[in-house]
Short mmCIF file of C-alpha atoms and ligand atoms in Angstrom, two decimals:
data_model
loop_
_atom_site.label_atom_id
_atom_site.label_comp_id
_atom_site.label_asym_id
_atom_site.label_seq_id
_atom_site.Cartn_x
_atom_site.Cartn_y
_atom_site.Cartn_z
CA MET L 28 34.23 67.74 -33.07
CA GLN L 29 31.14 69.87 -32.47
CA LYS L 30 28.31 69.25 -30.02
CA PHE L 31 25.00 70.76 -28.98
CA VAL L 32 24.64 71.96 -25.39
CA ILE L 33 21.00 72.05 -24.28
CA HIS L 34 19.29 73.22 -21.10
CA GLY L 35 15.91 71.50 -21.10
CA ARG L 36 12.39 72.15 -19.79
CA ARG L 37 11.64 75.20 -21.95
CA LYS L 38 8.29 75.18 -23.78
CA LEU L 39 8.80 75.98 -27.45
CA ALA L 40 6.59 78.69 -28.92
CA GLY L 41 6.63 80.51 -32.24
CA SER L 42 6.76 79.72 -35.93
CA LEU L 43 9.22 77.93 -38.19
CA VAL L 44 9.57 77.58 -41.96
CA VAL L 45 10.25 74.04 -43.16
CA GLU L 46 13.18 73.64 -45.55
CA SER L 47 13.17 71.73 -48.85
CA ALA L 48 13.36 67.96 -48.51
CA LYS L 49 16.88 66.50 -48.33
CA ASN L 50 15.66 63.22 -49.82
CA ALA L 51 14.08 65.03 -52.76
CA VAL L 52 16.96 67.46 -53.40
CA LEU L 53 19.60 64.70 -53.45
CA PRO L 54 18.04 62.64 -56.30
CA ILE L 55 17.13 65.87 -58.15
CA ILE L 56 20.80 66.89 -58.06
CA ALA L 57 21.66 63.45 -59.50
CA ALA L 58 18.95 63.85 -62.16
CA SER L 59 20.47 67.18 -63.24
CA ILE L 60 23.16 65.04 -64.93
CA LEU L 61 20.52 63.93 -67.45
CA THR L 62 20.58 67.28 -69.26
CA GLU L 63 23.30 69.57 -70.63
CA GLU L 64 21.08 72.61 -70.11
CA PRO L 65 21.35 74.64 -66.87
CA ILE L 66 19.09 73.71 -63.97
CA MET L 67 18.07 75.98 -61.09
CA ILE L 68 16.93 74.28 -57.88
CA LYS L 69 15.27 76.76 -55.52
CA ASN L 70 15.48 76.87 -51.73
CA VAL L 71 18.27 74.28 -51.47
CA PRO L 72 19.20 73.37 -47.87
CA LYS L 73 22.96 73.76 -47.35
CA ILE L 74 23.18 70.52 -45.35
CA ILE L 75 26.29 68.33 -45.49
CA ASP L 76 24.83 65.64 -47.78
CA VAL L 77 23.78 68.27 -50.34
CA VAL L 78 27.20 69.95 -50.21
CA LYS L 79 28.85 66.56 -50.81
CA MET L 80 26.63 65.85 -53.82
CA PHE L 81 27.63 69.20 -55.32
CA GLU L 82 31.31 68.35 -54.70
CA ILE L 83 30.82 65.07 -56.58
CA LEU L 84 29.30 66.93 -59.54
CA GLU L 85 32.11 69.49 -59.57
CA LYS L 86 34.80 66.80 -59.50
CA MET L 87 33.22 65.29 -62.63
CA GLY L 88 33.24 68.66 -64.39
CA GLY L 89 29.85 69.99 -63.38
CA LYS L 90 29.50 73.63 -62.37
CA VAL L 91 27.47 74.66 -59.30
CA SER L 92 26.80 78.23 -58.22
CA PHE L 93 24.55 79.67 -55.52
CA ILE L 94 22.33 82.75 -55.64
CA ASP L 95 21.17 83.03 -52.00
CA ASP L 96 19.34 79.75 -51.35
CA ASP L 97 18.91 78.90 -55.02
CA CYS L 98 21.54 76.92 -56.88
CA VAL L 99 22.34 76.76 -60.59
CA ILE L 100 23.84 73.55 -61.94
CA ASP L 101 25.49 73.31 -65.37
CA ASN L 102 26.50 69.78 -66.37
CA SER L 103 27.28 70.57 -70.00
CA HIS L 104 30.98 69.98 -69.44
CA ILE L 105 31.02 66.75 -67.46
CA THR L 106 34.16 64.94 -68.60
CA LYS L 107 34.60 62.31 -65.91
CA PHE L 108 32.26 59.41 -65.19
CA GLU L 109 33.81 58.24 -61.96
CA ILE L 110 32.40 59.45 -58.67
CA GLU L 111 35.21 60.50 -56.35
CA PRO L 112 35.57 57.49 -53.99
CA THR L 113 35.96 59.36 -50.68
CA LEU L 114 32.80 61.35 -51.39
CA ALA L 115 30.97 58.28 -52.68
CA ARG L 116 31.73 56.39 -49.49
CA PHE L 117 30.50 59.31 -47.36
CA ILE L 118 26.89 59.51 -48.56
CA ARG L 119 24.22 57.03 -49.60
CA SER L 120 22.96 59.21 -52.44
CA SER L 121 26.16 58.76 -54.49
CA ILE L 122 24.74 55.41 -55.64
CA PHE L 123 21.87 56.98 -57.50
CA MET L 124 24.18 58.89 -59.74
CA LEU L 125 24.70 55.62 -61.60
CA GLY L 126 21.34 55.86 -63.33
CA PRO L 127 21.72 59.33 -64.83
CA LEU L 128 25.40 58.75 -65.73
CA VAL L 129 24.71 55.58 -67.71
CA ALA L 130 21.60 57.17 -69.24
CA ARG L 131 23.49 60.16 -70.61
CA PHE L 132 27.05 58.84 -71.11
CA GLY L 133 26.72 55.03 -71.14
CA ARG L 134 29.30 54.62 -68.40
CA ALA L 135 29.86 55.15 -64.67
CA ARG L 136 32.18 54.04 -61.88
CA VAL L 137 31.38 54.42 -58.21
CA ALA L 138 32.66 53.04 -54.92
CA TYR L 139 30.14 51.33 -52.66
CA PRO L 140 28.09 54.10 -51.05
CA GLY L 141 28.16 55.25 -47.45
CA GLY L 142 25.34 56.83 -45.50
CA CYS L 143 24.02 56.53 -41.96
CA ASP L 144 25.08 53.33 -40.15
CA ILE L 145 21.55 51.98 -39.67
CA GLY L 146 21.88 48.63 -41.37
CA SER L 147 23.74 46.75 -44.10
CA ARG L 148 22.08 48.94 -46.77
CA PRO L 149 22.66 46.64 -49.74
CA ILE L 150 22.42 47.89 -53.34
CA ASP L 151 21.39 44.63 -55.00
CA LEU L 152 18.03 46.03 -56.16
CA HIS L 153 19.78 49.00 -57.79
CA LEU L 154 22.23 46.77 -59.68
CA GLN L 155 19.62 44.14 -60.60
CA GLY L 156 17.40 46.85 -62.10
CA LEU L 157 20.24 48.44 -64.08
CA ARG L 158 21.32 45.02 -65.39
CA GLU L 159 17.76 44.39 -66.58
CA LEU L 160 18.04 47.65 -68.51
CA GLY L 161 21.06 46.22 -70.30
CA VAL L 162 23.79 47.85 -68.23
CA GLU L 163 26.91 45.70 -67.91
CA ILE L 164 28.10 45.89 -64.30
CA VAL L 165 31.44 44.61 -63.01
CA GLU L 166 31.99 44.80 -59.27
CA GLU L 167 35.62 44.63 -58.23
CA HIS L 168 37.88 45.95 -55.47
CA GLY L 169 34.98 47.84 -53.88
CA PHE L 170 34.01 49.61 -57.09
CA ILE L 171 30.99 49.27 -59.36
CA ASN L 172 31.87 49.69 -63.05
CA CYS L 173 28.94 50.25 -65.41
CA SER L 174 28.80 50.42 -69.19
CA VAL L 175 26.04 50.25 -71.78
CA ASP L 176 25.65 51.16 -75.45
CA LYS L 177 21.92 51.68 -75.37
CA ILE L 178 19.61 51.44 -72.37
CA LYS L 179 16.92 48.81 -73.00
CA SER L 180 13.31 49.25 -72.04
CA GLY L 181 11.28 46.60 -70.29
CA ILE L 182 9.49 45.67 -67.06
CA ILE L 183 11.45 45.81 -63.80
CA HIS L 184 9.83 44.29 -60.70
CA LEU L 185 11.44 45.29 -57.41
CA ASP L 186 11.53 42.64 -54.66
CA PHE L 187 11.15 45.51 -52.17
CA PRO L 188 9.86 49.07 -52.78
CA SER L 189 13.31 50.57 -52.32
CA VAL L 190 13.38 54.39 -52.53
CA GLY L 191 16.89 54.62 -53.98
CA ALA L 192 16.49 51.72 -56.39
CA THR L 193 13.22 53.21 -57.71
CA GLU L 194 14.99 56.55 -58.26
CA ASN L 195 18.06 54.99 -59.89
CA ILE L 196 16.03 52.86 -62.33
CA MET L 197 13.68 55.74 -63.14
CA MET L 198 16.59 58.04 -63.98
CA ALA L 199 18.39 55.33 -66.00
CA SER L 200 15.25 54.95 -68.17
CA VAL L 201 14.55 58.63 -68.88
CA LEU L 202 16.73 58.86 -72.03
CA GLY L 203 16.17 55.29 -73.19
CA GLU L 204 13.97 54.14 -76.07
CA GLY L 205 10.46 52.80 -75.62
CA LYS L 206 8.63 52.33 -72.34
CA THR L 207 10.04 51.01 -69.07
CA THR L 208 7.70 49.91 -66.31
CA ILE L 209 8.86 49.72 -62.69
CA MET L 210 6.60 47.49 -60.58
CA ASN L 211 6.42 47.34 -56.79
CA CYS L 212 8.26 50.67 -56.69
CA ALA L 213 8.52 53.06 -53.74
CA LYS L 214 5.67 55.59 -53.35
CA GLU L 215 7.39 58.21 -51.17
CA PRO L 216 6.62 61.90 -51.86
CA GLU L 217 10.29 62.32 -52.83
CA ILE L 218 9.76 59.85 -55.68
CA VAL L 219 6.83 61.97 -56.92
CA ASP L 220 8.98 65.10 -56.63
CA LEU L 221 11.79 63.53 -58.65
CA ALA L 222 9.32 62.50 -61.36
CA ASN L 223 7.81 66.01 -61.36
CA PHE L 224 11.29 67.51 -61.74
CA ILE L 225 12.17 65.17 -64.62
CA ASN L 226 8.86 65.92 -66.36
CA SER L 227 9.46 69.67 -65.88
CA ILE L 228 12.57 69.41 -68.08
CA GLY L 229 11.00 67.26 -70.78
CA GLY L 230 10.94 63.74 -69.36
CA LYS L 231 7.92 61.44 -69.54
CA VAL L 232 7.38 59.73 -66.18
CA SER L 233 3.91 58.68 -65.03
CA GLY L 234 2.52 56.77 -62.06
CA ALA L 235 4.91 58.18 -59.45
CA GLY L 236 3.29 57.84 -56.03
CA THR L 237 1.70 54.54 -56.99
CA SER L 238 3.34 51.11 -56.99
CA THR L 239 3.82 51.16 -60.77
CA ILE L 240 5.82 53.83 -62.61
CA GLU L 241 6.07 54.12 -66.40
CA VAL L 242 8.91 55.94 -68.13
CA ILE L 243 8.76 56.75 -71.86
CA GLY L 244 12.26 57.43 -73.17
CA ALA L 245 12.98 61.00 -74.32
CA SER L 246 15.76 61.91 -76.75
CA LYS L 247 16.91 65.05 -74.98
CA LEU L 248 15.96 67.08 -71.91
CA SER L 249 15.88 70.84 -71.50
CA GLY L 250 16.87 73.10 -68.60
CA GLY L 251 14.51 74.58 -66.06
CA THR L 252 13.82 75.85 -62.57
CA TYR L 253 12.39 73.67 -59.80
CA LEU L 254 11.22 74.14 -56.20
CA PRO L 255 11.41 70.84 -54.25
CA ILE L 256 8.77 69.73 -51.73
CA PRO L 257 9.14 70.55 -48.03
CA ASP L 258 11.08 68.12 -45.86
CA ARG L 259 8.53 65.85 -44.16
CA ILE L 260 11.08 64.47 -41.71
CA ILE L 261 12.08 67.97 -40.57
CA THR L 262 8.34 68.76 -40.33
CA GLY L 263 7.90 65.72 -38.10
CA THR L 264 10.95 66.61 -36.02
CA TYR L 265 9.58 70.12 -35.39
CA LEU L 266 6.14 68.70 -34.46
CA LEU L 267 7.83 66.38 -31.98
CA SER L 268 9.85 69.27 -30.51
CA ALA L 269 6.57 71.00 -29.63
CA ALA L 270 5.05 67.79 -28.29
CA ILE L 271 8.01 66.90 -26.07
CA THR L 272 8.22 70.40 -24.52
CA GLY L 273 4.46 71.01 -24.14
CA GLY L 274 4.76 73.93 -26.51
CA ARG L 275 2.95 75.55 -29.41
CA LEU L 276 4.42 75.83 -32.92
CA GLU L 277 3.21 77.04 -36.29
CA LEU L 278 5.02 75.36 -39.19
CA ASN L 279 4.95 77.12 -42.56
CA ASN L 280 5.79 75.51 -45.90
CA ALA L 281 4.62 72.22 -44.35
CA ASN L 282 2.69 69.51 -46.19
CA TYR L 283 0.48 67.83 -43.60
CA GLU L 284 -0.43 64.92 -45.86
CA HIS L 285 3.22 63.84 -46.02
CA VAL L 286 3.32 63.46 -42.22
CA TYR L 287 -0.26 62.31 -41.64
CA SER L 288 0.86 59.05 -40.03
CA LEU L 289 2.62 61.10 -37.31
CA ILE L 290 -0.17 63.67 -36.97
CA LYS L 291 -2.63 60.86 -36.31
CA LYS L 292 -0.41 59.44 -33.56
CA LEU L 293 0.19 62.83 -31.92
CA ARG L 294 -3.53 63.67 -31.91
CA GLY L 295 -4.17 60.32 -30.24
CA ALA L 296 -1.58 61.19 -27.60
CA GLY L 297 -3.37 64.46 -26.79
CA CYS L 298 -1.83 67.10 -29.07
CA LYS L 299 -4.11 69.64 -30.74
CA ILE L 300 -3.09 69.88 -34.39
CA LYS L 301 -4.65 72.10 -37.06
CA THR L 302 -3.76 71.63 -40.72
CA ASP L 303 -4.14 74.13 -43.57
CA GLN L 304 -2.99 74.19 -47.18
CA ASN L 305 0.72 74.53 -46.37
CA LYS L 306 0.68 75.19 -42.63
CA ILE L 307 0.46 73.00 -39.53
CA THR L 308 -0.22 74.34 -36.04
CA ILE L 309 0.45 72.12 -33.02
CA GLU L 310 -0.39 72.82 -29.38
CA CYS L 311 0.40 70.40 -26.55
CA GLU L 312 -0.49 70.81 -22.89
CA GLY L 313 1.26 68.77 -20.19
CA ARG L 314 2.19 65.10 -20.26
CA LEU L 315 0.99 63.16 -23.28
CA SER L 316 -0.48 59.68 -23.14
CA SER L 317 1.55 56.91 -24.70
CA ILE L 318 1.36 55.95 -28.37
CA ALA L 319 0.71 52.24 -27.94
CA SER L 320 2.09 50.88 -31.19
CA ILE L 321 4.31 52.20 -33.99
CA GLU L 322 5.38 50.08 -36.98
CA THR L 323 7.72 51.67 -39.51
CA GLN L 324 6.63 50.97 -43.09
CA PRO L 325 7.31 52.25 -46.60
CA TYR L 326 5.24 55.36 -47.41
CA PRO L 327 2.41 56.04 -46.64
CA GLY L 328 3.11 54.00 -43.51
CA PHE L 329 4.92 55.49 -40.53
CA PRO L 330 8.36 56.68 -41.75
CA THR L 331 11.47 54.92 -40.44
CA ASP L 332 13.23 58.31 -40.36
CA LEU L 333 10.87 59.48 -37.59
CA GLN L 334 11.22 56.32 -35.49
CA ALA L 335 14.10 57.61 -33.38
CA PRO L 336 12.68 61.15 -32.91
CA LEU L 337 9.31 59.68 -31.87
CA MET L 338 11.00 57.35 -29.39
CA ALA L 339 12.25 60.38 -27.46
CA LEU L 340 8.65 61.54 -27.03
CA CYS L 341 7.48 58.04 -26.04
CA SER L 342 10.20 58.02 -23.36
CA VAL L 343 8.39 60.79 -21.44
CA SER L 344 4.78 59.94 -22.31
CA ASP L 345 2.37 58.31 -19.88
CA GLY L 346 2.30 54.52 -20.40
CA MET L 347 4.02 51.99 -22.65
CA SER L 348 4.80 52.14 -26.39
CA VAL L 349 5.97 49.31 -28.65
CA ILE L 350 8.03 50.58 -31.60
CA THR L 351 8.84 48.11 -34.39
CA GLU L 352 11.55 49.04 -36.92
CA ASN L 353 10.77 47.07 -40.08
CA LEU L 354 13.03 48.86 -42.59
CA PHE L 355 16.56 48.82 -41.17
CA GLU L 356 18.09 46.10 -39.02
CA THR L 357 20.23 48.27 -36.70
CA ARG L 358 18.32 51.49 -36.28
CA PHE L 359 18.17 51.50 -32.48
CA LYS L 360 21.64 52.92 -31.75
CA HIS L 361 20.06 55.93 -30.06
CA VAL L 362 18.55 53.65 -27.36
CA PRO L 363 21.68 53.24 -25.17
CA GLU L 364 22.09 57.03 -25.31
CA LEU L 365 18.48 57.63 -24.24
CA LEU L 366 19.02 55.16 -21.37
CA LYS L 367 21.88 57.39 -20.15
CA MET L 368 19.25 60.15 -19.77
CA GLY L 369 16.98 57.94 -17.65
CA ALA L 370 14.72 56.45 -20.32
CA ASN L 371 13.23 52.99 -19.76
CA ILE L 372 13.55 51.05 -23.04
CA THR L 373 13.96 47.33 -23.71
CA ILE L 374 14.93 46.01 -27.13
CA LYS L 375 13.75 42.63 -28.41
CA ASP L 376 14.93 42.05 -32.02
CA ARG L 377 13.20 44.69 -34.16
CA MET L 378 11.00 45.88 -31.28
CA ALA L 379 11.70 48.59 -28.70
CA ILE L 380 9.44 48.53 -25.65
CA VAL L 381 9.36 52.05 -24.21
CA ARG L 382 7.92 52.72 -20.76
CA GLY L 383 7.32 56.42 -20.18
CA VAL L 384 9.28 57.82 -17.22
CA LYS L 385 8.41 60.85 -15.11
CA ALA L 386 11.46 62.75 -16.30
CA LEU L 387 14.66 62.54 -18.31
CA TYR L 388 17.90 63.99 -16.97
CA GLY L 389 20.65 65.79 -18.86
CA ALA L 390 23.74 63.74 -19.76
CA GLN L 391 26.57 63.56 -22.27
CA VAL L 392 25.29 61.45 -25.16
CA ASN L 393 26.65 60.47 -28.58
CA ALA L 394 24.83 60.92 -31.86
CA THR L 395 25.60 57.87 -34.01
CA ASP L 396 23.48 58.74 -37.05
CA LEU L 397 21.34 61.56 -38.38
CA ARG L 398 17.90 60.73 -36.99
CA GLY L 399 19.24 59.10 -33.82
CA GLY L 400 21.04 62.39 -33.18
CA ALA L 401 17.80 64.33 -33.68
CA SER L 402 16.18 62.03 -31.12
CA LEU L 403 18.83 62.96 -28.54
CA VAL L 404 18.32 66.68 -29.18
CA LEU L 405 14.58 66.25 -28.61
CA ALA L 406 15.27 64.32 -25.40
CA GLY L 407 17.60 67.14 -24.28
CA LEU L 408 14.81 69.69 -24.81
CA ALA L 409 12.66 67.76 -22.32
CA ALA L 410 15.38 66.75 -19.84
CA HIS L 411 16.12 68.38 -16.49
CA GLY L 412 19.55 70.03 -16.52
CA GLU L 413 22.22 70.14 -19.19
CA THR L 414 22.59 67.70 -22.09
CA HIS L 415 25.60 67.51 -24.39
CA VAL L 416 24.86 65.84 -27.73
CA LEU L 417 28.23 64.95 -29.27
CA ASN L 418 28.95 64.41 -32.99
CA ALA L 419 26.70 67.22 -34.17
CA ASN L 420 28.09 66.56 -37.67
CA TYR L 421 25.72 63.60 -37.98
CA ILE L 422 22.76 65.90 -37.34
CA ASP L 423 24.13 68.50 -39.76
CA ARG L 424 23.74 65.91 -42.54
CA GLY L 425 19.99 66.47 -42.57
CA TYR L 426 19.23 69.60 -40.50
CA PHE L 427 20.79 72.97 -41.37
CA GLU L 428 21.70 74.88 -38.19
CA LEU L 429 19.10 72.98 -36.13
CA GLU L 430 20.28 74.80 -33.00
CA ASN L 431 19.37 78.20 -34.47
CA LYS L 432 15.95 77.02 -35.61
CA LEU L 433 15.09 75.59 -32.17
CA ALA L 434 16.57 78.60 -30.34
CA SER L 435 14.39 80.90 -32.46
CA VAL L 436 11.30 79.35 -30.83
CA GLY L 437 12.63 79.41 -27.27
CA ALA L 438 14.95 76.42 -26.83
CA ASP L 439 18.11 76.94 -24.80
CA ILE L 440 20.53 75.25 -27.21
CA ILE L 441 23.93 76.25 -28.55
CA ARG L 442 26.58 74.64 -30.76
CA SER L 443 29.96 74.24 -29.10
CA SER L 444 33.33 72.84 -30.19
CA SER L 445 34.51 70.44 -27.56
C1 LIG K 6 16.17 56.37 -48.49
O1 LIG K 6 17.27 55.50 -48.26
C2 LIG K 6 16.43 57.59 -47.61
N1 LIG K 6 17.68 58.23 -48.02
C3 LIG K 6 16.53 57.16 -46.14
O2 LIG K 6 16.65 58.35 -45.36
C4 LIG K 6 15.22 56.47 -45.75
O3 LIG K 6 15.34 55.99 -44.43
C5 LIG K 6 14.95 55.29 -46.70
O4 LIG K 6 14.94 55.76 -48.07
C6 LIG K 6 13.61 54.62 -46.42
O5 LIG K 6 12.58 55.54 -46.52
C7 LIG K 6 17.70 58.99 -49.13
O6 LIG K 6 16.70 59.14 -49.82
C8 LIG K 6 19.01 59.63 -49.48
P1 LIG K 6 15.65 52.00 -49.31
P2 LIG K 6 17.47 54.19 -49.21
O7 LIG K 6 16.42 51.59 -50.50
O8 LIG K 6 17.11 54.53 -50.61
C9 LIG K 6 16.56 47.48 -48.48
C10 LIG K 6 17.55 59.77 -43.72
O9 LIG K 6 17.65 59.68 -42.48
N2 LIG K 6 17.28 47.50 -49.77
O10 LIG K 6 14.20 52.35 -49.46
O11 LIG K 6 18.82 53.65 -48.93
C11 LIG K 6 17.32 48.22 -47.40
O12 LIG K 6 18.28 47.38 -46.80
C12 LIG K 6 17.85 58.55 -44.58
O13 LIG K 6 17.20 60.81 -44.35
C13 LIG K 6 17.76 46.31 -50.30
O14 LIG K 6 17.59 45.25 -49.71
O15 LIG K 6 16.38 53.22 -48.59
C14 LIG K 6 16.24 48.61 -46.43
O16 LIG K 6 15.95 47.50 -45.60
C15 LIG K 6 18.24 57.33 -43.77
N3 LIG K 6 18.43 46.34 -51.48
C16 LIG K 6 15.03 48.84 -47.33
O17 LIG K 6 15.34 48.22 -48.58
C17 LIG K 6 18.64 47.52 -52.16
O18 LIG K 6 19.25 47.49 -53.26
C18 LIG K 6 14.72 50.32 -47.56
O19 LIG K 6 15.83 50.88 -48.19
C19 LIG K 6 18.16 48.71 -51.61
C20 LIG K 6 17.47 48.69 -50.41
#
């Protein structure tokens, strides 16, 4: 098991380049199944969840090769339509391979997906949408078996703007006939990026980024090359690393609009933030004032994936913050670990009441999920003394070599096998 060992109280200073978005790359890899022509995805982060998605493709007969940070995918020889169960159960994104598989081959079989333990994470909206497209789905013994002769078109209304369900239904419709409308769909930038990728290889998706998406079925897609959007959650994590250490960072390949909800909060807390076309500069002096209220919402509201990282900053800000987690029912597992470091946090249902303390102190803490782990790393950067963040593998799911990125701007952090 690997861990991060951090000596805190160092101000970060320097510049970082933001990687491509995990939550855009994962559905784009799934969408590559829609075509038998080769696809190149540029600047692919070699994080665990991406590596697992490539393994799933290869086990079905897909071919994946890397040229530096670019990857070439060739799915012309896919011969299996079952997603390897161990891999499927490891990541959440295995579930949105159903859409492209049934679109291109009319069949798919997948075990119930895994992913971070932040709630029950049902897939009812995915299955309901696929059934409305005419897919026959039999759930048995922990597997989902799908089959369809011809994908129907129609109007799908989502009870909740689920990111994954929107992506699955969009991809299932791309090779259908006629027009499919998805209402009350997710509006995240990653949805827009997936639609842009699909359109770049001959698909016809419009409305992405709004609450209604229209897909006109295409008979065949081509190949192509695509550069995904920057990772807005990594951008936010880097901004918070400067804020919590009183440092100054310049972030390149950063889209400030995608993290505007956080930028607004950090400016209100006293950070100086400048935004350019694809660059964000943040400068923070001394102790920040508290961010009174944070409510996680679907995009463009405050992102649930930055709730835990922001809580670390609130723990050492001046005053009280009330953080409400509206998306996932058990996404406060980082709180007991922050308490070990001296934080003052009380949980009432979906609300965390955070009272800023004068200082956090190094401790041995356990990462229990990806973003909760990032929160503990941020807390370690601010804490007096030495912090050990165990289960670094959780953090590696979404951040590639986070320790090297933070060390390159002055953090005292190393990876260690314990
Ligand atoms: C995606 O998960 C992201 N993962 C998550 O990021 C992110 O937190 C989440 O969207 C919300 O933004 C990927 O894109 C791989 P949802 P997803 O479906 O698609 C309920 C990270 O840290 N729901 O939008 O699983 C669900 O229970 C990860 O990078 C249903 O009820 O999220 C939740 O309450 C964590 N039925 C809400 O919708 C369904 O069929 C949002 O889930 C599907 C979802």
